[in-house]
Amino acid sequence: MQLTEEQLDLLKEIGNIGAGNAATALSTLTGKKVDITVPSAKYVSISDIPFLFDSPEEIVVGIRMTIRRDLIMDILLILDAKTTKMILSSLMNTECKDITQLDPMSKSALREIGNIMCGSYITAMAEFINSYLDPSPPELITDMLTGIVSEAILSTAEYEDNVVFVETSLSVEKLEKIKANLFLMPGIGTLNEVFDKMGLM
């Protein structure tokens, strides 16, 4: 399946609305000014995913949510070590030296951030297509980037060669921008259903 420019623009627009909602929720949660932007949305080959990152073998944090009602899709938020530490420090006032040794409070905080980031995208999509999407609680995984992505796309790879990559930047109190990128892994027929409801088929 190839996406048109209009279809990619729709996915980016959903990302922008979700980012705005997520920024508001994170600001409310932390009492700090949070800005989230979505520079681009791309439809990328599964085989090209490792090349989207500088170090595919690095240890990262992944937060994953699944939807199995109305639409079928998984959403995966990837946070590298630097981003994870900055998020915990800036948003939660928690110091983290090693992301493989996260304490329960840090894990809970990251799940909540993943819930807000992924959930805001899901909510924005649900509003666009006027459907009820009921995501699972967020699952936290710390592993090599390639391992997390490979496991997440197992079901998608059976019938789909591509996933949606939503490039996302986050800044707290106008400090350095950090990457918090989203992967949307659609179930069979999911994107067609979304675009059909939006008159883009």
mmCIF file with all atom_site columns, C-alpha atoms in Angstrom:
data_model
loop_
_atom_site.group_PDB
_atom_site.id
_atom_site.type_symbol
_atom_site.label_atom_id
_atom_site.label_alt_id
_atom_site.label_comp_id
_atom_site.label_asym_id
_atom_site.label_entity_id
_atom_site.label_seq_id
_atom_site.pdbx_PDB_ins_code
_atom_site.Cartn_x
_atom_site.Cartn_y
_atom_site.Cartn_z
_atom_site.occupancy
_atom_site.B_iso_or_equiv
_atom_site.pdbx_formal_charge
_atom_site.auth_seq_id
_atom_site.auth_comp_id
_atom_site.auth_asym_id
_atom_site.auth_atom_id
_atom_site.pdbx_PDB_model_num
ATOM 1   C CA . MET A 1 1   ? 0.000   0.000   0.000  1.00 0.00 ? 1   MET A CA 1
ATOM 2   C CA . GLN A 1 2   ? 1.301   3.453   -0.949 1.00 0.00 ? 2   GLN A CA 1
ATOM 3   C CA . LEU A 1 3   ? 0.019   6.595   0.756  1.00 0.00 ? 3   LEU A CA 1
ATOM 4   C CA . THR A 1 4   ? -0.838  9.810   -1.037 1.00 0.00 ? 4   THR A CA 1
ATOM 5   C CA . GLU A 1 5   ? 0.367   13.222  0.123  1.00 0.00 ? 5   GLU A CA 1
ATOM 6   C CA . GLU A 1 6   ? -3.145  13.975  1.407  1.00 0.00 ? 6   GLU A CA 1
ATOM 7   C CA . GLN A 1 7   ? -3.215  10.763  3.437  1.00 0.00 ? 7   GLN A CA 1
ATOM 8   C CA . LEU A 1 8   ? 0.178   11.512  5.005  1.00 0.00 ? 8   LEU A CA 1
ATOM 9   C CA . ASP A 1 9   ? -0.977  15.053  5.763  1.00 0.00 ? 9   ASP A CA 1
ATOM 10  C CA . LEU A 1 10  ? -3.985  13.601  7.584  1.00 0.00 ? 10  LEU A CA 1
ATOM 11  C CA . LEU A 1 11  ? -1.759  11.376  9.737  1.00 0.00 ? 11  LEU A CA 1
ATOM 12  C CA . LYS A 1 12  ? 0.451   14.369  10.541 1.00 0.00 ? 12  LYS A CA 1
ATOM 13  C CA . GLU A 1 13  ? -2.595  16.499  11.388 1.00 0.00 ? 13  GLU A CA 1
ATOM 14  C CA . ILE A 1 14  ? -3.833  13.780  13.741 1.00 0.00 ? 14  ILE A CA 1
ATOM 15  C CA . GLY A 1 15  ? -0.342  13.797  15.256 1.00 0.00 ? 15  GLY A CA 1
ATOM 16  C CA . ASN A 1 16  ? -0.411  17.576  15.692 1.00 0.00 ? 16  ASN A CA 1
ATOM 17  C CA . ILE A 1 17  ? -3.773  17.500  17.451 1.00 0.00 ? 17  ILE A CA 1
ATOM 18  C CA . GLY A 1 18  ? -2.644  14.601  19.628 1.00 0.00 ? 18  GLY A CA 1
ATOM 19  C CA . ALA A 1 19  ? 0.600   16.454  20.425 1.00 0.00 ? 19  ALA A CA 1
ATOM 20  C CA . GLY A 1 20  ? -1.321  19.537  21.494 1.00 0.00 ? 20  GLY A CA 1
ATOM 21  C CA . ASN A 1 21  ? -3.545  17.482  23.772 1.00 0.00 ? 21  ASN A CA 1
ATOM 22  C CA . ALA A 1 22  ? -0.535  15.614  25.181 1.00 0.00 ? 22  ALA A CA 1
ATOM 23  C CA . ALA A 1 23  ? 1.341   18.865  25.867 1.00 0.00 ? 23  ALA A CA 1
ATOM 24  C CA . THR A 1 24  ? -1.651  20.252  27.755 1.00 0.00 ? 24  THR A CA 1
ATOM 25  C CA . ALA A 1 25  ? -2.007  17.051  29.792 1.00 0.00 ? 25  ALA A CA 1
ATOM 26  C CA . LEU A 1 26  ? 1.716   16.914  30.636 1.00 0.00 ? 26  LEU A CA 1
ATOM 27  C CA . SER A 1 27  ? 1.720   20.598  31.596 1.00 0.00 ? 27  SER A CA 1
ATOM 28  C CA . THR A 1 28  ? -1.231  19.988  33.908 1.00 0.00 ? 28  THR A CA 1
ATOM 29  C CA . LEU A 1 29  ? 0.419   16.885  35.377 1.00 0.00 ? 29  LEU A CA 1
ATOM 30  C CA . THR A 1 30  ? 3.781   18.519  36.072 1.00 0.00 ? 30  THR A CA 1
ATOM 31  C CA . GLY A 1 31  ? 2.995   22.204  36.457 1.00 0.00 ? 31  GLY A CA 1
ATOM 32  C CA . LYS A 1 32  ? 5.605   22.975  33.788 1.00 0.00 ? 32  LYS A CA 1
ATOM 33  C CA . LYS A 1 33  ? 5.306   24.404  30.294 1.00 0.00 ? 33  LYS A CA 1
ATOM 34  C CA . VAL A 1 34  ? 5.541   21.520  27.813 1.00 0.00 ? 34  VAL A CA 1
ATOM 35  C CA . ASP A 1 35  ? 5.680   21.946  24.042 1.00 0.00 ? 35  ASP A CA 1
ATOM 36  C CA . ILE A 1 36  ? 5.310   19.035  21.624 1.00 0.00 ? 36  ILE A CA 1
ATOM 37  C CA . THR A 1 37  ? 5.672   19.350  17.859 1.00 0.00 ? 37  THR A CA 1
ATOM 38  C CA . VAL A 1 38  ? 5.263   16.883  14.994 1.00 0.00 ? 38  VAL A CA 1
ATOM 39  C CA . PRO A 1 39  ? 7.730   17.801  12.220 1.00 0.00 ? 39  PRO A CA 1
ATOM 40  C CA . SER A 1 40  ? 6.693   14.923  9.969  1.00 0.00 ? 40  SER A CA 1
ATOM 41  C CA . ALA A 1 41  ? 4.719   11.723  9.491  1.00 0.00 ? 41  ALA A CA 1
ATOM 42  C CA . LYS A 1 42  ? 6.202   9.085   7.212  1.00 0.00 ? 42  LYS A CA 1
ATOM 43  C CA . TYR A 1 43  ? 5.076   5.735   5.866  1.00 0.00 ? 43  TYR A CA 1
ATOM 44  C CA . VAL A 1 44  ? 8.242   3.669   6.179  1.00 0.00 ? 44  VAL A CA 1
ATOM 45  C CA . SER A 1 45  ? 9.256   0.150   5.260  1.00 0.00 ? 45  SER A CA 1
ATOM 46  C CA . ILE A 1 46  ? 9.618   -2.182  8.227  1.00 0.00 ? 46  ILE A CA 1
ATOM 47  C CA . SER A 1 47  ? 13.108  -3.087  7.000  1.00 0.00 ? 47  SER A CA 1
ATOM 48  C CA . ASP A 1 48  ? 14.121  0.595   7.112  1.00 0.00 ? 48  ASP A CA 1
ATOM 49  C CA . ILE A 1 49  ? 13.092  1.226   10.730 1.00 0.00 ? 49  ILE A CA 1
ATOM 50  C CA . PRO A 1 50  ? 16.593  0.635   12.212 1.00 0.00 ? 50  PRO A CA 1
ATOM 51  C CA . PHE A 1 51  ? 18.009  3.295   9.877  1.00 0.00 ? 51  PHE A CA 1
ATOM 52  C CA . LEU A 1 52  ? 15.729  5.951   11.368 1.00 0.00 ? 52  LEU A CA 1
ATOM 53  C CA . PHE A 1 53  ? 17.941  5.942   14.454 1.00 0.00 ? 53  PHE A CA 1
ATOM 54  C CA . ASP A 1 54  ? 21.622  6.703   14.989 1.00 0.00 ? 54  ASP A CA 1
ATOM 55  C CA . SER A 1 55  ? 22.252  3.554   17.041 1.00 0.00 ? 55  SER A CA 1
ATOM 56  C CA . PRO A 1 56  ? 19.779  0.713   16.337 1.00 0.00 ? 56  PRO A CA 1
ATOM 57  C CA . GLU A 1 57  ? 21.480  -1.520  18.909 1.00 0.00 ? 57  GLU A CA 1
ATOM 58  C CA . GLU A 1 58  ? 21.258  0.956   21.794 1.00 0.00 ? 58  GLU A CA 1
ATOM 59  C CA . ILE A 1 59  ? 19.140  0.261   24.850 1.00 0.00 ? 59  ILE A CA 1
ATOM 60  C CA . VAL A 1 60  ? 15.940  2.318   24.785 1.00 0.00 ? 60  VAL A CA 1
ATOM 61  C CA . VAL A 1 61  ? 12.600  2.507   26.552 1.00 0.00 ? 61  VAL A CA 1
ATOM 62  C CA . GLY A 1 62  ? 9.486   1.536   24.635 1.00 0.00 ? 62  GLY A CA 1
ATOM 63  C CA . ILE A 1 63  ? 5.910   2.164   25.766 1.00 0.00 ? 63  ILE A CA 1
ATOM 64  C CA . ARG A 1 64  ? 3.307   0.241   23.801 1.00 0.00 ? 64  ARG A CA 1
ATOM 65  C CA . MET A 1 65  ? -0.481  0.410   23.681 1.00 0.00 ? 65  MET A CA 1
ATOM 66  C CA . THR A 1 66  ? -2.800  -1.786  21.640 1.00 0.00 ? 66  THR A CA 1
ATOM 67  C CA . ILE A 1 67  ? -6.294  -1.236  20.236 1.00 0.00 ? 67  ILE A CA 1
ATOM 68  C CA . ARG A 1 68  ? -8.574  -4.142  19.431 1.00 0.00 ? 68  ARG A CA 1
ATOM 69  C CA . ARG A 1 69  ? -11.958 -2.416  19.171 1.00 0.00 ? 69  ARG A CA 1
ATOM 70  C CA . ASP A 1 70  ? -13.370 -0.700  16.053 1.00 0.00 ? 70  ASP A CA 1
ATOM 71  C CA . LEU A 1 71  ? -9.829  -0.455  14.665 1.00 0.00 ? 71  LEU A CA 1
ATOM 72  C CA . ILE A 1 72  ? -6.897  -2.786  15.172 1.00 0.00 ? 72  ILE A CA 1
ATOM 73  C CA . MET A 1 73  ? -3.514  -1.170  15.698 1.00 0.00 ? 73  MET A CA 1
ATOM 74  C CA . ASP A 1 74  ? -0.568  -0.872  18.050 1.00 0.00 ? 74  ASP A CA 1
ATOM 75  C CA . ILE A 1 75  ? 1.155   2.375   18.998 1.00 0.00 ? 75  ILE A CA 1
ATOM 76  C CA . LEU A 1 76  ? 4.755   2.322   20.186 1.00 0.00 ? 76  LEU A CA 1
ATOM 77  C CA . LEU A 1 77  ? 6.546   5.276   21.794 1.00 0.00 ? 77  LEU A CA 1
ATOM 78  C CA . ILE A 1 78  ? 10.355  5.081   21.660 1.00 0.00 ? 78  ILE A CA 1
ATOM 79  C CA . LEU A 1 79  ? 12.504  7.028   24.149 1.00 0.00 ? 79  LEU A CA 1
ATOM 80  C CA . ASP A 1 80  ? 16.289  6.759   23.956 1.00 0.00 ? 80  ASP A CA 1
ATOM 81  C CA . ALA A 1 81  ? 18.406  6.850   27.123 1.00 0.00 ? 81  ALA A CA 1
ATOM 82  C CA . LYS A 1 82  ? 19.070  10.593  26.948 1.00 0.00 ? 82  LYS A CA 1
ATOM 83  C CA . THR A 1 83  ? 15.403  11.381  26.388 1.00 0.00 ? 83  THR A CA 1
ATOM 84  C CA . THR A 1 84  ? 14.285  9.059   29.191 1.00 0.00 ? 84  THR A CA 1
ATOM 85  C CA . LYS A 1 85  ? 16.678  10.659  31.667 1.00 0.00 ? 85  LYS A CA 1
ATOM 86  C CA . MET A 1 86  ? 15.683  14.178  30.633 1.00 0.00 ? 86  MET A CA 1
ATOM 87  C CA . ILE A 1 87  ? 11.971  13.377  30.869 1.00 0.00 ? 87  ILE A CA 1
ATOM 88  C CA . LEU A 1 88  ? 12.352  11.905  34.343 1.00 0.00 ? 88  LEU A CA 1
ATOM 89  C CA . SER A 1 89  ? 14.510  14.834  35.443 1.00 0.00 ? 89  SER A CA 1
ATOM 90  C CA . SER A 1 90  ? 12.539  17.659  33.812 1.00 0.00 ? 90  SER A CA 1
ATOM 91  C CA . LEU A 1 91  ? 8.993   16.402  34.261 1.00 0.00 ? 91  LEU A CA 1
ATOM 92  C CA . MET A 1 92  ? 9.180   14.225  37.351 1.00 0.00 ? 92  MET A CA 1
ATOM 93  C CA . ASN A 1 93  ? 12.202  15.626  39.233 1.00 0.00 ? 93  ASN A CA 1
ATOM 94  C CA . THR A 1 94  ? 13.600  12.099  39.371 1.00 0.00 ? 94  THR A CA 1
ATOM 95  C CA . GLU A 1 95  ? 17.250  11.340  38.648 1.00 0.00 ? 95  GLU A CA 1
ATOM 96  C CA . CYS A 1 96  ? 18.059  8.299   36.510 1.00 0.00 ? 96  CYS A CA 1
ATOM 97  C CA . LYS A 1 97  ? 21.606  7.085   35.879 1.00 0.00 ? 97  LYS A CA 1
ATOM 98  C CA . ASP A 1 98  ? 20.832  3.800   34.122 1.00 0.00 ? 98  ASP A CA 1
ATOM 99  C CA . ILE A 1 99  ? 17.601  3.138   32.211 1.00 0.00 ? 99  ILE A CA 1
ATOM 100 C CA . THR A 1 100 ? 18.072  -0.620  32.676 1.00 0.00 ? 100 THR A CA 1
ATOM 101 C CA . GLN A 1 101 ? 17.756  -0.102  36.442 1.00 0.00 ? 101 GLN A CA 1
ATOM 102 C CA . LEU A 1 102 ? 14.548  1.913   36.659 1.00 0.00 ? 102 LEU A CA 1
ATOM 103 C CA . ASP A 1 103 ? 12.872  1.990   40.058 1.00 0.00 ? 103 ASP A CA 1
ATOM 104 C CA . PRO A 1 104 ? 9.115   1.398   40.366 1.00 0.00 ? 104 PRO A CA 1
ATOM 105 C CA . MET A 1 105 ? 8.356   5.131   40.622 1.00 0.00 ? 105 MET A CA 1
ATOM 106 C CA . SER A 1 106 ? 10.291  5.883   37.423 1.00 0.00 ? 106 SER A CA 1
ATOM 107 C CA . LYS A 1 107 ? 8.571   3.031   35.583 1.00 0.00 ? 107 LYS A CA 1
ATOM 108 C CA . SER A 1 108 ? 5.178   4.287   36.714 1.00 0.00 ? 108 SER A CA 1
ATOM 109 C CA . ALA A 1 109 ? 6.037   7.833   35.586 1.00 0.00 ? 109 ALA A CA 1
ATOM 110 C CA . LEU A 1 110 ? 7.163   6.625   32.154 1.00 0.00 ? 110 LEU A CA 1
ATOM 111 C CA . ARG A 1 111 ? 4.020   4.528   31.740 1.00 0.00 ? 111 ARG A CA 1
ATOM 112 C CA . GLU A 1 112 ? 1.921   7.593   32.515 1.00 0.00 ? 112 GLU A CA 1
ATOM 113 C CA . ILE A 1 113 ? 3.865   9.691   30.009 1.00 0.00 ? 113 ILE A CA 1
ATOM 114 C CA . GLY A 1 114 ? 3.437   6.937   27.419 1.00 0.00 ? 114 GLY A CA 1
ATOM 115 C CA . ASN A 1 115 ? -0.249  6.745   28.263 1.00 0.00 ? 115 ASN A CA 1
ATOM 116 C CA . ILE A 1 116 ? -0.582  10.489  27.651 1.00 0.00 ? 116 ILE A CA 1
ATOM 117 C CA . MET A 1 117 ? 1.516   10.566  24.454 1.00 0.00 ? 117 MET A CA 1
ATOM 118 C CA . CYS A 1 118 ? 0.040   7.457   22.816 1.00 0.00 ? 118 CYS A CA 1
ATOM 119 C CA . GLY A 1 119 ? -3.420  8.001   24.243 1.00 0.00 ? 119 GLY A CA 1
ATOM 120 C CA . SER A 1 120 ? -3.596  11.547  22.870 1.00 0.00 ? 120 SER A CA 1
ATOM 121 C CA . TYR A 1 121 ? -2.840  10.289  19.354 1.00 0.00 ? 121 TYR A CA 1
ATOM 122 C CA . ILE A 1 122 ? -5.450  7.560   19.727 1.00 0.00 ? 122 ILE A CA 1
ATOM 123 C CA . THR A 1 123 ? -8.052  10.050  20.988 1.00 0.00 ? 123 THR A CA 1
ATOM 124 C CA . ALA A 1 124 ? -7.332  12.438  18.120 1.00 0.00 ? 124 ALA A CA 1
ATOM 125 C CA . MET A 1 125 ? -7.752  9.629   15.592 1.00 0.00 ? 125 MET A CA 1
ATOM 126 C CA . ALA A 1 126 ? -10.985 8.486   17.243 1.00 0.00 ? 126 ALA A CA 1
ATOM 127 C CA . GLU A 1 127 ? -12.399 12.011  16.979 1.00 0.00 ? 127 GLU A CA 1
ATOM 128 C CA . PHE A 1 128 ? -11.391 12.292  13.320 1.00 0.00 ? 128 PHE A CA 1
ATOM 129 C CA . ILE A 1 129 ? -13.164 9.086   12.333 1.00 0.00 ? 129 ILE A CA 1
ATOM 130 C CA . ASN A 1 130 ? -15.965 9.318   14.916 1.00 0.00 ? 130 ASN A CA 1
ATOM 131 C CA . SER A 1 131 ? -15.193 5.937   16.476 1.00 0.00 ? 131 SER A CA 1
ATOM 132 C CA . TYR A 1 132 ? -14.627 4.613   19.973 1.00 0.00 ? 132 TYR A CA 1
ATOM 133 C CA . LEU A 1 133 ? -11.074 3.325   20.379 1.00 0.00 ? 133 LEU A CA 1
ATOM 134 C CA . ASP A 1 134 ? -10.338 1.542   23.641 1.00 0.00 ? 134 ASP A CA 1
ATOM 135 C CA . PRO A 1 135 ? -6.561  1.131   24.147 1.00 0.00 ? 135 PRO A CA 1
ATOM 136 C CA . SER A 1 136 ? -4.909  -1.297  26.519 1.00 0.00 ? 136 SER A CA 1
ATOM 137 C CA . PRO A 1 137 ? -2.946  -0.047  29.549 1.00 0.00 ? 137 PRO A CA 1
ATOM 138 C CA . PRO A 1 138 ? 0.593   0.993   28.536 1.00 0.00 ? 138 PRO A CA 1
ATOM 139 C CA . GLU A 1 139 ? 3.263   -1.712  28.525 1.00 0.00 ? 139 GLU A CA 1
ATOM 140 C CA . LEU A 1 140 ? 6.829   -0.636  29.380 1.00 0.00 ? 140 LEU A CA 1
ATOM 141 C CA . ILE A 1 141 ? 9.807   -2.411  27.786 1.00 0.00 ? 141 ILE A CA 1
ATOM 142 C CA . THR A 1 142 ? 13.511  -1.647  28.179 1.00 0.00 ? 142 THR A CA 1
ATOM 143 C CA . ASP A 1 143 ? 15.631  -3.419  25.570 1.00 0.00 ? 143 ASP A CA 1
ATOM 144 C CA . MET A 1 144 ? 17.668  -2.901  22.427 1.00 0.00 ? 144 MET A CA 1
ATOM 145 C CA . LEU A 1 145 ? 15.810  -0.719  19.946 1.00 0.00 ? 145 LEU A CA 1
ATOM 146 C CA . THR A 1 146 ? 15.804  -3.434  17.287 1.00 0.00 ? 146 THR A CA 1
ATOM 147 C CA . GLY A 1 147 ? 14.413  -5.948  19.775 1.00 0.00 ? 147 GLY A CA 1
ATOM 148 C CA . ILE A 1 148 ? 11.548  -3.723  20.900 1.00 0.00 ? 148 ILE A CA 1
ATOM 149 C CA . VAL A 1 149 ? 10.576  -2.781  17.352 1.00 0.00 ? 149 VAL A CA 1
ATOM 150 C CA . SER A 1 150 ? 10.882  -6.357  16.056 1.00 0.00 ? 150 SER A CA 1
ATOM 151 C CA . GLU A 1 151 ? 8.553   -7.688  18.737 1.00 0.00 ? 151 GLU A CA 1
ATOM 152 C CA . ALA A 1 152 ? 6.069   -4.846  18.254 1.00 0.00 ? 152 ALA A CA 1
ATOM 153 C CA . ILE A 1 153 ? 5.736   -5.380  14.499 1.00 0.00 ? 153 ILE A CA 1
ATOM 154 C CA . LEU A 1 154 ? 5.477   -9.178  14.555 1.00 0.00 ? 154 LEU A CA 1
ATOM 155 C CA . SER A 1 155 ? 1.737   -9.224  13.917 1.00 0.00 ? 155 SER A CA 1
ATOM 156 C CA . THR A 1 156 ? 1.879   -6.322  11.445 1.00 0.00 ? 156 THR A CA 1
ATOM 157 C CA . ALA A 1 157 ? 4.655   -7.903  9.384  1.00 0.00 ? 157 ALA A CA 1
ATOM 158 C CA . GLU A 1 158 ? 2.390   -10.843 8.513  1.00 0.00 ? 158 GLU A CA 1
ATOM 159 C CA . TYR A 1 159 ? 0.337   -8.704  6.134  1.00 0.00 ? 159 TYR A CA 1
ATOM 160 C CA . GLU A 1 160 ? 1.903   -5.218  6.029  1.00 0.00 ? 160 GLU A CA 1
ATOM 161 C CA . ASP A 1 161 ? 5.360   -4.116  4.851  1.00 0.00 ? 161 ASP A CA 1
ATOM 162 C CA . ASN A 1 162 ? 5.140   -0.574  6.234  1.00 0.00 ? 162 ASN A CA 1
ATOM 163 C CA . VAL A 1 163 ? 4.360   1.312   9.434  1.00 0.00 ? 163 VAL A CA 1
ATOM 164 C CA . VAL A 1 164 ? 3.592   4.965   10.147 1.00 0.00 ? 164 VAL A CA 1
ATOM 165 C CA . PHE A 1 165 ? 6.466   6.855   11.778 1.00 0.00 ? 165 PHE A CA 1
ATOM 166 C CA . VAL A 1 166 ? 5.383   10.055  13.558 1.00 0.00 ? 166 VAL A CA 1
ATOM 167 C CA . GLU A 1 167 ? 8.455   12.156  14.278 1.00 0.00 ? 167 GLU A CA 1
ATOM 168 C CA . THR A 1 168 ? 7.870   13.984  17.555 1.00 0.00 ? 168 THR A CA 1
ATOM 169 C CA . SER A 1 169 ? 9.882   16.595  19.492 1.00 0.00 ? 169 SER A CA 1
ATOM 170 C CA . LEU A 1 170 ? 9.246   17.547  23.102 1.00 0.00 ? 170 LEU A CA 1
ATOM 171 C CA . SER A 1 171 ? 10.621  20.424  25.175 1.00 0.00 ? 171 SER A CA 1
ATOM 172 C CA . VAL A 1 172 ? 10.068  21.356  28.811 1.00 0.00 ? 172 VAL A CA 1
ATOM 173 C CA . GLU A 1 173 ? 10.203  25.001  29.933 1.00 0.00 ? 173 GLU A CA 1
ATOM 174 C CA . LYS A 1 174 ? 11.740  25.887  26.549 1.00 0.00 ? 174 LYS A CA 1
ATOM 175 C CA . LEU A 1 175 ? 14.815  23.758  27.277 1.00 0.00 ? 175 LEU A CA 1
ATOM 176 C CA . GLU A 1 176 ? 16.549  21.505  24.733 1.00 0.00 ? 176 GLU A CA 1
ATOM 177 C CA . LYS A 1 177 ? 14.166  19.653  22.422 1.00 0.00 ? 177 LYS A CA 1
ATOM 178 C CA . ILE A 1 178 ? 14.171  15.891  22.856 1.00 0.00 ? 178 ILE A CA 1
ATOM 179 C CA . LYS A 1 179 ? 12.871  13.153  20.584 1.00 0.00 ? 179 LYS A CA 1
ATOM 180 C CA . ALA A 1 180 ? 9.900   11.026  21.564 1.00 0.00 ? 180 ALA A CA 1
ATOM 181 C CA . ASN A 1 181 ? 8.943   9.223   18.384 1.00 0.00 ? 181 ASN A CA 1
ATOM 182 C CA . LEU A 1 182 ? 5.767   7.265   17.721 1.00 0.00 ? 182 LEU A CA 1
ATOM 183 C CA . PHE A 1 183 ? 5.219   4.222   15.528 1.00 0.00 ? 183 PHE A CA 1
ATOM 184 C CA . LEU A 1 184 ? 1.690   3.400   14.421 1.00 0.00 ? 184 LEU A CA 1
ATOM 185 C CA . MET A 1 185 ? 1.391   -0.242  13.427 1.00 0.00 ? 185 MET A CA 1
ATOM 186 C CA . PRO A 1 186 ? -1.977  -0.702  11.710 1.00 0.00 ? 186 PRO A CA 1
ATOM 187 C CA . GLY A 1 187 ? -3.933  -3.918  11.647 1.00 0.00 ? 187 GLY A CA 1
ATOM 188 C CA . ILE A 1 188 ? -5.152  -5.360  8.381  1.00 0.00 ? 188 ILE A CA 1
ATOM 189 C CA . GLY A 1 189 ? -7.416  -2.868  6.632  1.00 0.00 ? 189 GLY A CA 1
ATOM 190 C CA . THR A 1 190 ? -7.070  -0.267  9.401  1.00 0.00 ? 190 THR A CA 1
ATOM 191 C CA . LEU A 1 191 ? -5.587  2.549   7.329  1.00 0.00 ? 191 LEU A CA 1
ATOM 192 C CA . ASN A 1 192 ? -8.045  1.913   4.503  1.00 0.00 ? 192 ASN A CA 1
ATOM 193 C CA . GLU A 1 193 ? -10.892 2.243   6.991  1.00 0.00 ? 193 GLU A CA 1
ATOM 194 C CA . VAL A 1 194 ? -9.474  5.488   8.415  1.00 0.00 ? 194 VAL A CA 1
ATOM 195 C CA . PHE A 1 195 ? -8.950  7.057   5.000  1.00 0.00 ? 195 PHE A CA 1
ATOM 196 C CA . ASP A 1 196 ? -12.325 5.845   3.739  1.00 0.00 ? 196 ASP A CA 1
ATOM 197 C CA . LYS A 1 197 ? -14.100 7.537   6.652  1.00 0.00 ? 197 LYS A CA 1
ATOM 198 C CA . MET A 1 198 ? -12.208 10.749  5.839  1.00 0.00 ? 198 MET A CA 1
ATOM 199 C CA . GLY A 1 199 ? -13.039 10.555  2.119  1.00 0.00 ? 199 GLY A CA 1
ATOM 200 C CA . LEU A 1 200 ? -9.417  9.957   1.120  1.00 0.00 ? 200 LEU A CA 1
ATOM 201 C CA . MET A 1 201 ? -9.764  6.610   -0.656 1.00 0.00 ? 201 MET A CA 1
#
